[in-house]
Short mmCIF file of C-alpha atoms and ligand atoms in Angstrom, two decimals:
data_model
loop_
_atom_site.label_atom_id
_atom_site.label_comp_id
_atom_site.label_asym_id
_atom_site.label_seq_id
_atom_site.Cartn_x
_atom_site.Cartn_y
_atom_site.Cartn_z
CA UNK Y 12 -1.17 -10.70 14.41
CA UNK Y 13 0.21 -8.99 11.31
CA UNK Y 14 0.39 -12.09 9.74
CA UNK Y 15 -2.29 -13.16 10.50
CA UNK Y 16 -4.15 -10.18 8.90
CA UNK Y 17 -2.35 -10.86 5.88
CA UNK Y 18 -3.56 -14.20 5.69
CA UNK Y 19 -7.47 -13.01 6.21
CA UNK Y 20 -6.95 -10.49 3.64
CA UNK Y 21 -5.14 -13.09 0.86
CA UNK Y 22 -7.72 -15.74 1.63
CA UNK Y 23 -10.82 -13.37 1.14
CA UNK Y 24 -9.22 -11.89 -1.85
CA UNK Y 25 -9.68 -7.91 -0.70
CA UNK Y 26 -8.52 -5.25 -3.02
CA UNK Y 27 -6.66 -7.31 -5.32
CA UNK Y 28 -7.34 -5.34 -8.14
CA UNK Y 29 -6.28 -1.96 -6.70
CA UNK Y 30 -2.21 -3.45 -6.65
CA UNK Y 31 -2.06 -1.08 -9.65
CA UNK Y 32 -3.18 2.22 -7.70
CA UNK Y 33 0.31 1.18 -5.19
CA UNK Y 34 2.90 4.40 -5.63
CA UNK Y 35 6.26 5.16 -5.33
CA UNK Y 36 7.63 6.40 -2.01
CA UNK Y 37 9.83 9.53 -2.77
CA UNK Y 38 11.98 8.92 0.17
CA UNK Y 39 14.13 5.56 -0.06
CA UNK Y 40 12.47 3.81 3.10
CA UNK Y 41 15.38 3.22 4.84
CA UNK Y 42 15.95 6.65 5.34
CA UNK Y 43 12.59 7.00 6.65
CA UNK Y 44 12.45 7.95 10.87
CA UNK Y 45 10.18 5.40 11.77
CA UNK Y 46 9.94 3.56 15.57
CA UNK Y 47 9.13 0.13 15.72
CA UNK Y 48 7.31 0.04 18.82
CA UNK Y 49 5.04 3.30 18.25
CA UNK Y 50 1.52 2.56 17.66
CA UNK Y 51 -0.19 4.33 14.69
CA UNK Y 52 -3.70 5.57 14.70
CA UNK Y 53 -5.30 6.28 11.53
CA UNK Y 54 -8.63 8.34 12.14
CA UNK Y 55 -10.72 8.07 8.82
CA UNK Y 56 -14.06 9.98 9.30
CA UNK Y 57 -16.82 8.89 6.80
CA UNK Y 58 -19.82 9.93 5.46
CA UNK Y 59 -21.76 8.15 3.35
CA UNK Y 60 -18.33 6.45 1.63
CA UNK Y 61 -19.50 3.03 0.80
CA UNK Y 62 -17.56 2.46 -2.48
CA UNK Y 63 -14.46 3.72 -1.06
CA UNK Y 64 -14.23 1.72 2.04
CA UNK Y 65 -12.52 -1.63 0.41
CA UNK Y 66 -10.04 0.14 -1.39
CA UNK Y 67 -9.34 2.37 1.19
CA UNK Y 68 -8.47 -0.24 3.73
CA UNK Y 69 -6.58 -2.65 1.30
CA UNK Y 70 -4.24 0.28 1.05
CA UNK Y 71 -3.64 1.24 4.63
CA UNK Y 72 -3.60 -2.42 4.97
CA UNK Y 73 -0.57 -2.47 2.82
CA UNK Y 74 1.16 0.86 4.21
CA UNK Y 75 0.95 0.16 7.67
CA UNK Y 76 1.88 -3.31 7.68
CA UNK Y 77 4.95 -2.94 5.32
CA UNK Y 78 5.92 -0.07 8.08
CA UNK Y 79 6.00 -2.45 10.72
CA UNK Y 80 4.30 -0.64 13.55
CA UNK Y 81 1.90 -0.95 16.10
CA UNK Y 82 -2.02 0.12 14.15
CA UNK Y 83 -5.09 0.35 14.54
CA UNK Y 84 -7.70 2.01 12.02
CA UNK Y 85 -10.48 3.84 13.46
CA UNK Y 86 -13.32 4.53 10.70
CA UNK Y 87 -15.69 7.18 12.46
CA UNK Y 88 -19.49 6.51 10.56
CA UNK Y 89 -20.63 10.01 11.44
CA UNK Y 90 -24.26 8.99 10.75
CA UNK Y 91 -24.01 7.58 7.04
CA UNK Y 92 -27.97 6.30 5.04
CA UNK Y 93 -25.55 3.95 2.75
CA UNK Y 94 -24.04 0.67 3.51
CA UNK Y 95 -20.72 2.32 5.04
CA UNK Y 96 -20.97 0.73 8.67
CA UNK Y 97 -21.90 -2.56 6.93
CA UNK Y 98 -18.77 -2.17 4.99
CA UNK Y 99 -16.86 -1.36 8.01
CA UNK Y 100 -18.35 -4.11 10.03
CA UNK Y 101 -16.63 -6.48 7.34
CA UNK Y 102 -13.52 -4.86 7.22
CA UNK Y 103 -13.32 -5.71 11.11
CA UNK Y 104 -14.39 -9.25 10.55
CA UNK Y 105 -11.42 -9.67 8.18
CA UNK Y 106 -9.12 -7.50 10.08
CA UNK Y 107 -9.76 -7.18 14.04
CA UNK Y 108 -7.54 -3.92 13.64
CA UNK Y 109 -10.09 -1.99 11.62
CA UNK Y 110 -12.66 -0.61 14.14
CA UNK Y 111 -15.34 1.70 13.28
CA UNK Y 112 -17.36 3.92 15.62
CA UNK Y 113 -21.26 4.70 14.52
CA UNK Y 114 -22.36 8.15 15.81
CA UNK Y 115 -26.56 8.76 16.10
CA UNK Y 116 -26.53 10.94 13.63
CA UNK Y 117 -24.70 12.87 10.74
CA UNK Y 118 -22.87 15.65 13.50
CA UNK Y 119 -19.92 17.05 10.95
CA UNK Y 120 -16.76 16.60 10.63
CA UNK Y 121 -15.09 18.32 12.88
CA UNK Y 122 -17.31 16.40 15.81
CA UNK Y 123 -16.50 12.82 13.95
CA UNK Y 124 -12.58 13.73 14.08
CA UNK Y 125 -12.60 14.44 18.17
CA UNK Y 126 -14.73 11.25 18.69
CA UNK Y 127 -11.75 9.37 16.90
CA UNK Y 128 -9.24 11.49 18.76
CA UNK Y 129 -10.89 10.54 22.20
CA UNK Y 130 -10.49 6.87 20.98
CA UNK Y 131 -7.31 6.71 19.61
CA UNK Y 132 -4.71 4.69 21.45
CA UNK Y 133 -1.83 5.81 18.97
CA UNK Y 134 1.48 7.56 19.71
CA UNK Y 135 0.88 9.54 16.35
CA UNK Y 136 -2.41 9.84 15.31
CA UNK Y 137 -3.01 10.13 11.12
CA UNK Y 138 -5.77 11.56 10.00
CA UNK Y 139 -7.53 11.15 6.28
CA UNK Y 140 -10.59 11.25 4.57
CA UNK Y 141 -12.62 7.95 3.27
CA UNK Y 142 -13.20 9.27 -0.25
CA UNK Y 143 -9.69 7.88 -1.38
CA UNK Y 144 -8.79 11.51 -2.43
CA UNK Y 145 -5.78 11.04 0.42
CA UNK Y 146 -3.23 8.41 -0.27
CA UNK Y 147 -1.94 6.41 2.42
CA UNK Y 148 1.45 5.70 1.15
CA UNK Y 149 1.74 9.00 2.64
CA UNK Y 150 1.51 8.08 6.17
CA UNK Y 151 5.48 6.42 6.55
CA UNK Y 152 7.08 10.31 5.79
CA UNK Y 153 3.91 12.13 7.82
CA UNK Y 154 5.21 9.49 10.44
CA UNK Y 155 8.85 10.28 9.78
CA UNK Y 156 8.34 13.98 10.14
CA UNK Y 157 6.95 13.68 13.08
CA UNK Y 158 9.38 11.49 15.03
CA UNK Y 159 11.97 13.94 13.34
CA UNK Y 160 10.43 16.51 16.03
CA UNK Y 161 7.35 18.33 15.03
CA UNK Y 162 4.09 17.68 16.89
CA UNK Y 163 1.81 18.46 13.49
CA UNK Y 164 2.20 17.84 9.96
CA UNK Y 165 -0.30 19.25 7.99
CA UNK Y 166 -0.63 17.96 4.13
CA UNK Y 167 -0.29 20.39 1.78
CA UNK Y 168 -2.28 19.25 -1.81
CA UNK Y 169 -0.01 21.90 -3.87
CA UNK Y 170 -1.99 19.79 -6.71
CA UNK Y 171 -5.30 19.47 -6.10
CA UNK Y 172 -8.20 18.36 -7.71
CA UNK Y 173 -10.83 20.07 -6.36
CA UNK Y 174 -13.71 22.59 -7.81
CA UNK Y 175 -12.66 25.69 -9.17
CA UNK Y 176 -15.07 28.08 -6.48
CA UNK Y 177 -13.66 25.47 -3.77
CA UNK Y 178 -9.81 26.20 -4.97
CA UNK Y 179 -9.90 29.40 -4.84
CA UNK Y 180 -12.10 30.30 -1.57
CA UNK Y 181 -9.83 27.93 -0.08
CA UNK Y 182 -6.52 30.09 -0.75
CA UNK Y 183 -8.86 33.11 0.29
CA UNK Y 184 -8.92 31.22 3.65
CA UNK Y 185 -5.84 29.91 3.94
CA UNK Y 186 -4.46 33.72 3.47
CA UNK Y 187 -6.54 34.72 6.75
CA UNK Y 188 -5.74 31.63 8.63
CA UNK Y 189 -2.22 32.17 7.83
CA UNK Y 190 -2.32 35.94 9.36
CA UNK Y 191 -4.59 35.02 12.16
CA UNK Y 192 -2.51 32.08 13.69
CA UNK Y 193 0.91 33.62 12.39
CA UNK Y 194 2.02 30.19 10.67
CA UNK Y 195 2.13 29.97 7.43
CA UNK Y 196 0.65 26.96 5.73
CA UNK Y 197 -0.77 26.64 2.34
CA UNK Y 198 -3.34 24.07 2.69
CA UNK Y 199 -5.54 24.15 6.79
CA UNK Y 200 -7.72 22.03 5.15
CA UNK Y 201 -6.21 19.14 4.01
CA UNK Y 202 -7.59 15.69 5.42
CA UNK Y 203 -4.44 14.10 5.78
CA UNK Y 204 -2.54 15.01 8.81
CA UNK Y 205 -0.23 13.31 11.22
CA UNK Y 206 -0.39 14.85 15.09
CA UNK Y 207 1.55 13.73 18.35
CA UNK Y 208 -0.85 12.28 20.95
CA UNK Y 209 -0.28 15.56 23.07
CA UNK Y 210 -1.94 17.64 20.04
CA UNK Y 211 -5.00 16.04 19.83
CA UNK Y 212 -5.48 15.93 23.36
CA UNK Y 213 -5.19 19.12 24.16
CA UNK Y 214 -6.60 21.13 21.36
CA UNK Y 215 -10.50 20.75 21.42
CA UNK Y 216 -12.44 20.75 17.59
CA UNK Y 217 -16.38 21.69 17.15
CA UNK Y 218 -18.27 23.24 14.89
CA UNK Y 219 -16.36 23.27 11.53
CA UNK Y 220 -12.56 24.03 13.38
CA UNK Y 221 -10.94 20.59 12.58
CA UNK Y 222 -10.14 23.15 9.54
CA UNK Y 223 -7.89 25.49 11.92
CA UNK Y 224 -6.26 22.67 14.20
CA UNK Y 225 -2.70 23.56 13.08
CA UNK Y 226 -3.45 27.50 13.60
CA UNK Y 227 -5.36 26.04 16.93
CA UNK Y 228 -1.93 23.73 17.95
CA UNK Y 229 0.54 26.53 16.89
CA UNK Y 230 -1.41 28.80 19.08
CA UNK Y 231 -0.82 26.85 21.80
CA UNK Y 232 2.42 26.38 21.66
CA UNK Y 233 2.93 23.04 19.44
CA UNK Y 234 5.41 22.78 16.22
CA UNK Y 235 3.90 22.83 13.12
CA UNK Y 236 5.25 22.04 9.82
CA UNK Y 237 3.45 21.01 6.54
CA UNK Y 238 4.18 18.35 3.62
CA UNK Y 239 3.10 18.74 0.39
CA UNK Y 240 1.12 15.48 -0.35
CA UNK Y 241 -0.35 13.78 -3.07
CA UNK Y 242 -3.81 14.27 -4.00
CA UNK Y 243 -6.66 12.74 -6.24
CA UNK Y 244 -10.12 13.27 -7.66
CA UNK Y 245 -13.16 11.95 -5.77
CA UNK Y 246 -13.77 8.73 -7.48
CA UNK Y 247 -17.34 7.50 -5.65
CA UNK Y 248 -19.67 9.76 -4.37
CA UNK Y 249 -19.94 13.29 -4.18
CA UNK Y 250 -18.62 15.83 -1.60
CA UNK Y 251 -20.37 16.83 1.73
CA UNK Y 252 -20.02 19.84 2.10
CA UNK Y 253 -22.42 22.85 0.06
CA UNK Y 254 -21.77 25.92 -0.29
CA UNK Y 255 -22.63 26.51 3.81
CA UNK Y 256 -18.95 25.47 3.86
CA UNK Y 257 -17.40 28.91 3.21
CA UNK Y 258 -20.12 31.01 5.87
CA UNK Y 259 -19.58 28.14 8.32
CA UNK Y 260 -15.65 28.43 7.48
CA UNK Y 261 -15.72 32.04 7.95
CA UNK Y 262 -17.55 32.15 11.40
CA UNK Y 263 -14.98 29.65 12.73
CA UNK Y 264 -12.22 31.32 11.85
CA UNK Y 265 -13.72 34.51 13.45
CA UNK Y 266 -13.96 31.86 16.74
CA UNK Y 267 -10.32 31.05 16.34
CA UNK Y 268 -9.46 34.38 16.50
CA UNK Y 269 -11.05 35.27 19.76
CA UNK Y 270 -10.71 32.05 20.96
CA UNK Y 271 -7.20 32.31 20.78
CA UNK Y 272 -5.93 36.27 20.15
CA UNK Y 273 -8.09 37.97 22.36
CA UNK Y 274 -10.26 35.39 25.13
CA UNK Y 275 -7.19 36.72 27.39
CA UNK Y 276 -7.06 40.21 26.30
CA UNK Y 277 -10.24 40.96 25.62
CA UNK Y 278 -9.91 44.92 26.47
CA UNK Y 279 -7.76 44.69 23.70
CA UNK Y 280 -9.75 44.25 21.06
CA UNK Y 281 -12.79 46.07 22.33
CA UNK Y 282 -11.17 49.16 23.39
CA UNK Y 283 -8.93 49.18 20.19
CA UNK Y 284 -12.54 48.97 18.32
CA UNK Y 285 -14.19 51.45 21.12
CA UNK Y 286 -11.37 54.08 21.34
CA UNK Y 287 -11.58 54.26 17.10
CA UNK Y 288 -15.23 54.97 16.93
CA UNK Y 289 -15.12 57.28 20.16
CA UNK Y 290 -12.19 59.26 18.45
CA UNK Y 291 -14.26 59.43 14.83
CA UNK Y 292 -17.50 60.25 16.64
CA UNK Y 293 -16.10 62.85 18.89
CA UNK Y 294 -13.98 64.27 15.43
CA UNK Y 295 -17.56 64.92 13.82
CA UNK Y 296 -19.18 66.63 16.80
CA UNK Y 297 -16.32 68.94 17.47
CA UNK Y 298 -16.18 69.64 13.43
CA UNK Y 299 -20.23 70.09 13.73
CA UNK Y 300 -19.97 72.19 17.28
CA UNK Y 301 -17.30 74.65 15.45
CA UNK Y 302 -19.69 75.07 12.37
CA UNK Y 303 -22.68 76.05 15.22
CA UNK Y 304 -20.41 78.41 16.91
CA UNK Y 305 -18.75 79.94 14.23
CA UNK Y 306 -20.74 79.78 11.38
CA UNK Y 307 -24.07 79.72 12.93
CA UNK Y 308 -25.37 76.38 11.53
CA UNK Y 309 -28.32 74.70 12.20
CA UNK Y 310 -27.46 71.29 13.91
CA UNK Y 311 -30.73 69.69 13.74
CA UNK Y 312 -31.01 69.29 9.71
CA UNK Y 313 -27.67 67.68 9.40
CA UNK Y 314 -27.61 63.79 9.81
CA UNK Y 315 -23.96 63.92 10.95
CA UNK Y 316 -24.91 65.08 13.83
CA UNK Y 317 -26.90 61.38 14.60
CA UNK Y 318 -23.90 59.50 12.98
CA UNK Y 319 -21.46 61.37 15.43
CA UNK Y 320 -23.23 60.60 18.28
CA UNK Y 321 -23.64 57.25 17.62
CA UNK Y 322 -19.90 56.94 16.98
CA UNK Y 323 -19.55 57.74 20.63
CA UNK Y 324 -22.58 55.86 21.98
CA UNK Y 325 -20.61 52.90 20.25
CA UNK Y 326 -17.59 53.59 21.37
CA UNK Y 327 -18.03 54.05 24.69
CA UNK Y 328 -20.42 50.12 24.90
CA UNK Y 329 -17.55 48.87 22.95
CA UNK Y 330 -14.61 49.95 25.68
CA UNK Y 331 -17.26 48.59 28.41
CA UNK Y 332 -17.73 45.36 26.76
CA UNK Y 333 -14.01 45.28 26.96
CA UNK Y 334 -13.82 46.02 30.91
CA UNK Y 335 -16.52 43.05 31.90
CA UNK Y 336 -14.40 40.75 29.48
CA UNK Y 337 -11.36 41.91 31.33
CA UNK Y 338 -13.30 41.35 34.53
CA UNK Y 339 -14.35 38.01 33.18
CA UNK Y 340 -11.33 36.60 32.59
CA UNK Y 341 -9.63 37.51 35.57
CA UNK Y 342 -11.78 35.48 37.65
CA UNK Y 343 -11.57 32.40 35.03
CA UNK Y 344 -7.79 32.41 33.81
CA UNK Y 345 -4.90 31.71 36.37
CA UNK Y 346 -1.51 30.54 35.75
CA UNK Y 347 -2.58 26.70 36.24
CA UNK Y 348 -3.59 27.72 32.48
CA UNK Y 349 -0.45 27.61 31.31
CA UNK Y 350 0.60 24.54 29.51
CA UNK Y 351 4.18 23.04 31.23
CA UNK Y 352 5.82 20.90 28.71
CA UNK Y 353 7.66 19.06 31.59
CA UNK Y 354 8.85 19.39 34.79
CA UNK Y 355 12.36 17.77 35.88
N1 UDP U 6 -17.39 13.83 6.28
C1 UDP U 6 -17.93 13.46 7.51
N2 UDP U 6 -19.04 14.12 7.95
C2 UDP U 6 -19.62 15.14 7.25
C3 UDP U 6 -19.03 15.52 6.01
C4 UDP U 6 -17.92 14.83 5.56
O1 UDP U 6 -17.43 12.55 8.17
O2 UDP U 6 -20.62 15.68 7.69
C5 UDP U 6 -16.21 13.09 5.78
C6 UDP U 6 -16.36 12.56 4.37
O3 UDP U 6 -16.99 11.30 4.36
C7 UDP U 6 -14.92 12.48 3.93
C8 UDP U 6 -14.28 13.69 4.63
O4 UDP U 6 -15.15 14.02 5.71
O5 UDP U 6 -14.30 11.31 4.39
C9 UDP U 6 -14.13 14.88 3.68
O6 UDP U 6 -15.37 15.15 3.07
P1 UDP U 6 -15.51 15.51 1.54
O7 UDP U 6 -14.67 14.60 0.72
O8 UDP U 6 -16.96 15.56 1.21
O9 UDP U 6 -14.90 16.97 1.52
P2 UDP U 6 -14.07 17.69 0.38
O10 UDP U 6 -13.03 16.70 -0.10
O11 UDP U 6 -15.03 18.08 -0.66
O12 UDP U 6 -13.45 18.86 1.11
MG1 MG U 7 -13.08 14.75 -0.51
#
């Protein structure tokens, strides 16, 4: 078979021109961790990538077949207007293990990534983006890292070449995804990552979270390391994400936080928030009650009075919205909810 897809790509002359763009592995191969017999899935979603798609593939052609292994490439069209499925169509005819999968409509990233994770056959599953800012002839040491015993390796682009705004909100976030989760990675949300099989079927992306999967897999439990990888400059196209990015960014991380923190606790974090504002709003009335009975002031021309009050009033919904979470998840969460690594 791997021959064979050599042969189709030689005869119809694909990517012969981007030989040049091949790099250097930093590790000698050899040294490389690398199983035979372990099938690779590479989970590339696209959006509107046409000019990217030949080169892309040439390369992963190249990486994964020099590594030997089991592959398959699954391209996710996450409702492109451009020529992208064509391409991908193409690819397939010249190589049977390029698939592509067309969603309706443009749904995000985050909901193209968990259509290729439900339809990934891999052992480790590799996932990049189609705009040929991720280099493949990363995937042997994402690979190697993982069979060395970690269950995600996130890329880390300690060179990037990205957008000012987008650098910097992006080490903004990766500070408060770092203190959230407790791991400490530079770079969440870096397209190229490598997972174990187990990862990506257990931890569930939406929304915008494929950005928090490692904070999502350490919080359950999995081992997460990064790798600084290389990284380039769009080439074709333009990025998909606006400026929404950074609110939608924000909200999710808010999600992964009480997704993960608190949905167990959530007395927690509501009584910890209802206690404070009780305590402050019972602090002013007892100040404003002394003034009354000591001093004789009026209560009634002093807004502090409101404020005070509605510290409490606060406080007190907060602590009940605590209780009925508490309540909540008692009835939903029992120890079947905790993940068993194995049983002997
Ligand atoms: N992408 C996608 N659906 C979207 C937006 C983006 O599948 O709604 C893909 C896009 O085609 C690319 C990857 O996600 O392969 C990363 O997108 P982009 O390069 O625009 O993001 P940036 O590099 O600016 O973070
Ligand atoms: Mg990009």
């Amino acid at each position: 078979m791997q021959a064979n897809n050599k042969q189709t790509y030689r005869r119809r002359g694909i990517g012969k021109r981007q030989n040049k763009n091949v790099q250097e592995q930093k590790q000698p191969k050899d040294k490389l961790n690398i199983i035979q017999n372990q099938t690779i899935s590479v989970v590339i979603p696209m959006f509107n990538e046409e000019e990217s798609l030949d080169e892309l593939s040439y390369s992963l052609y190249k990486v994964l077949n020099e590594m030997k292994s089991n592959y398959e490439v699954l391209f996710i069209d996450d409702g492109s207007t451009d020529n992208s499925y064509q391409k991908a169509k193409e690819i397939n005819a010249k190589n049977s293990r390029f698939h592509c999968i067309k969603l309706r409509k443009n749904y995000g990233k985050s909901s193209a990534l968990a259509v290729g994770f439900k339809n990934a056959k891999g052992d480790i599953i590799i996932t990049m983006d189609a705009d040929l800012q991720d280099d493949p002839e990363e995937i042997p040491e994402l690979v190697s890292k993982i069979n060395s015993g970690y269950d995600l390796v996130s890329g880390w682009k300690k060179v990037r070449y990205d957008p000012f705004i987008k650098k910097h909100t992006s080490k903004f976030f990766n500070f408060f995804a770092s203190l959230i989760s407790g791991i400490k990675l530079h770079d969440f949300n870096c397209g190229l990552k490598a997972y174990k099989k187990d990862v990506i079927k257990s931890v569930k992306v939406y929304g915008e979270l494929h950005r928090y999967i490692p904070a999502l897999a350490h919080l359950s439990g999995f081992k997460v390391t990064e790798k600084v990888v290389k990284h380039k400059p769009r080439k074709y196209g333009v990025t998909k994400f606006g400026a929404s990015r950074f609110f939608k960014g924000f909200f999710d991380l808010l999600t992964v936080l009480f997704t993960t923190r608190f949905i167990k606790r959530p007395l927690h974090l509501f009584g910890t928030l209802g206690l404070i504002s009780f305590f402050i709003g019972t602090g002013i009335t007892i100040y404003l009650s002394v003034m009354k009975i000591f001093y004789n002031e009026y209560l009634t021309n002093r807004p502090l009075f409101l404020v005070g009050i509605m510290f409490i009033i606060l406080g007190v919904q907060s602590f009940s919205l605590g209780l009925i979470g508490e309540m909540i998840t008692r009835s939903y969460y029992t120890e079947e909810d905790i993940l068993i690594e194995e049983i002997l």
